[in-house]
Coordinates of C-alpha atoms in Angstrom, one line a residue:
M140 CA 135.1 96.8 143.4
V141 CA 134.4 100.5 142.8
I142 CA 135.8 102.3 139.7
E143 CA 135.4 106.0 139.0
T144 CA 135.2 107.3 135.5
Y145 CA 135.3 110.9 134.4
G146 CA 134.0 110.7 130.8
A147 CA 132.1 108.5 128.4
D148 CA 135.4 107.3 126.9
E149 CA 136.5 106.0 130.3
T150 CA 133.1 104.3 130.8
F151 CA 133.4 102.7 127.4
A152 CA 137.0 101.6 128.1
L153 CA 135.9 99.9 131.4
G154 CA 133.1 98.1 129.5
E155 CA 135.6 97.0 126.9
R156 CA 138.0 95.6 129.6
I157 CA 135.2 93.7 131.3
G158 CA 133.9 92.4 127.9
R159 CA 137.4 91.1 127.1
N160 CA 137.3 89.0 130.3
A161 CA 133.7 87.8 129.9
Q162 CA 133.1 84.1 129.9
K163 CA 130.5 81.8 128.4
G164 CA 127.4 81.6 130.6
E165 CA 128.0 84.8 132.5
V166 CA 125.0 87.1 133.2
Y167 CA 125.8 90.8 133.8
C168 CA 123.1 92.8 135.5
L169 CA 123.5 96.5 134.5
N170 CA 121.7 99.0 136.7
G171 CA 121.6 102.7 136.8
D172 CA 119.2 105.6 136.3
L173 CA 118.4 107.0 132.8
G174 CA 121.3 108.8 131.3
T175 CA 124.0 107.3 133.5
G176 CA 125.9 105.6 130.7
K177 CA 124.5 102.0 130.5
T178 CA 124.5 102.1 126.7
V179 CA 128.0 103.5 126.5
F180 CA 129.2 100.8 128.9
T181 CA 127.4 98.1 126.8
Q182 CA 129.0 99.4 123.6
G183 CA 132.4 99.0 125.2
F184 CA 131.5 95.6 126.5
A185 CA 130.5 94.5 123.0
K186 CA 133.8 95.8 121.6
G187 CA 135.6 93.8 124.2
L188 CA 133.9 90.7 122.9
G189 CA 135.0 91.6 119.4
I190 CA 131.6 92.8 118.1
Q191 CA 132.2 95.2 115.3
G192 CA 128.7 96.5 114.4
P193 CA 126.7 99.2 116.1
V194 CA 125.2 98.4 119.5
N195 CA 122.1 100.2 120.7
S196 CA 119.8 99.7 123.6
P197 CA 117.0 97.3 122.7
T198 CA 114.4 99.3 124.6
F199 CA 111.4 98.4 122.4
T200 CA 112.5 94.9 121.4
I201 CA 113.7 93.7 124.8
L202 CA 116.5 91.6 123.3
Q203 CA 119.1 92.2 120.7
Q204 CA 121.5 89.4 119.8
Y205 CA 125.0 89.9 118.4
D206 CA 126.8 86.9 117.0
D207 CA 129.9 88.3 115.4
G208 CA 132.2 88.4 118.5
R209 CA 134.2 85.7 120.2
L210 CA 131.0 84.8 122.2
P211 CA 127.4 85.6 121.4
L212 CA 126.1 88.7 123.3
Y213 CA 122.4 88.7 124.4
H214 CA 121.7 92.3 125.2
F215 CA 118.4 92.8 127.1
D216 CA 116.7 96.0 128.1
V217 CA 113.8 95.1 130.4
Y218 CA 112.8 98.7 131.3
R219 CA 109.5 98.4 129.4
I220 CA 108.7 94.8 130.4
G221 CA 105.2 94.5 131.8
D222 CA 105.4 91.0 133.2
V223 CA 108.2 88.4 133.7
E224 CA 106.2 86.1 131.4
E225 CA 107.3 88.3 128.5
M226 CA 110.8 87.0 129.2
E227 CA 109.7 83.4 128.8
E228 CA 108.1 84.3 125.4
I229 CA 111.5 85.5 124.1
G230 CA 113.3 82.5 125.4
Y231 CA 115.5 84.1 128.1
E232 CA 116.6 80.7 129.4
D233 CA 118.3 79.9 126.1
C234 CA 120.3 83.1 126.6
F235 CA 121.1 82.9 130.3
Y236 CA 122.2 79.2 130.1
G237 CA 123.4 79.2 126.5
E238 CA 126.7 79.6 124.7
G239 CA 127.1 83.3 125.1
V240 CA 127.1 86.2 127.6
S241 CA 123.9 88.0 128.7
L242 CA 123.9 91.7 129.6
I243 CA 120.7 92.9 131.1
E244 CA 119.8 96.6 131.5
W245 CA 117.3 97.3 134.4
A246 CA 117.9 93.7 135.7
G247 CA 116.2 94.6 139.0
L248 CA 112.9 94.4 137.3
I249 CA 113.3 90.6 136.7
E250 CA 115.2 89.5 139.8
E251 CA 113.0 86.5 140.3
I252 CA 114.2 84.8 137.1
L253 CA 117.9 85.7 137.3
P254 CA 120.4 82.8 137.8
E255 CA 121.8 82.4 141.3
H256 CA 125.3 83.8 140.3
V257 CA 125.3 87.0 138.4
I258 CA 127.7 89.9 138.0
T259 CA 126.1 93.1 139.1
I260 CA 127.3 96.5 137.7
R261 CA 125.8 99.7 139.1
I262 CA 126.5 103.0 137.4
E263 CA 125.8 106.2 139.4
K264 CA 126.2 109.9 138.7
D265 CA 127.4 112.5 141.2
T266 CA 127.1 115.9 139.7
E267 CA 129.1 117.4 142.5
K268 CA 132.2 115.6 141.1
G269 CA 131.4 116.7 137.6
F270 CA 128.8 116.2 134.8
D271 CA 130.7 113.2 133.3
Y272 CA 131.7 111.6 136.6
R273 CA 130.4 108.0 137.1
K274 CA 130.8 105.7 140.1
I275 CA 130.7 102.1 138.8
T276 CA 130.4 99.3 141.2
V277 CA 131.1 95.7 140.1
E278 CA 130.1 92.8 142.3
G279 CA 130.4 89.1 141.6
K280 CA 133.6 89.1 139.5
N281 CA 137.0 88.8 141.0
E282 CA 139.1 90.6 138.4
D283 CA 140.3 94.1 139.0
F284 CA 139.5 96.2 135.9
R285 CA 141.2 99.4 137.0
D286 CA 144.1 100.6 134.8

């Protein structure tokens, strides 16, 4: 499924809709270049789970856990990961196969340890369609999140 958004508010709203439908044990792989809106999408996703506090990208800590929603959110940013073994040190398996939902920014860097079934979300810019335009492709989830 491909969804087009034309501003950060629409990208946030899409994340929120997907977060509302997220289920225990799902792993979301969020890919896109720097500045495409991965953090904005994640903030909406967290709101959809009922998380009230601020949500920021855990670039330097790799994992940020939020427990105040209807499901725990394990938010990974693996951009700076040097080796997949670092994921073992932080206990990624407890997150991927636990009671919550995992959302992984830059998931392509750890493909070899991802579960067999993941939901992949790719966010792309196209400046010819506008500075705030985003093409968001969702694969691995059957729902249609368009308004």
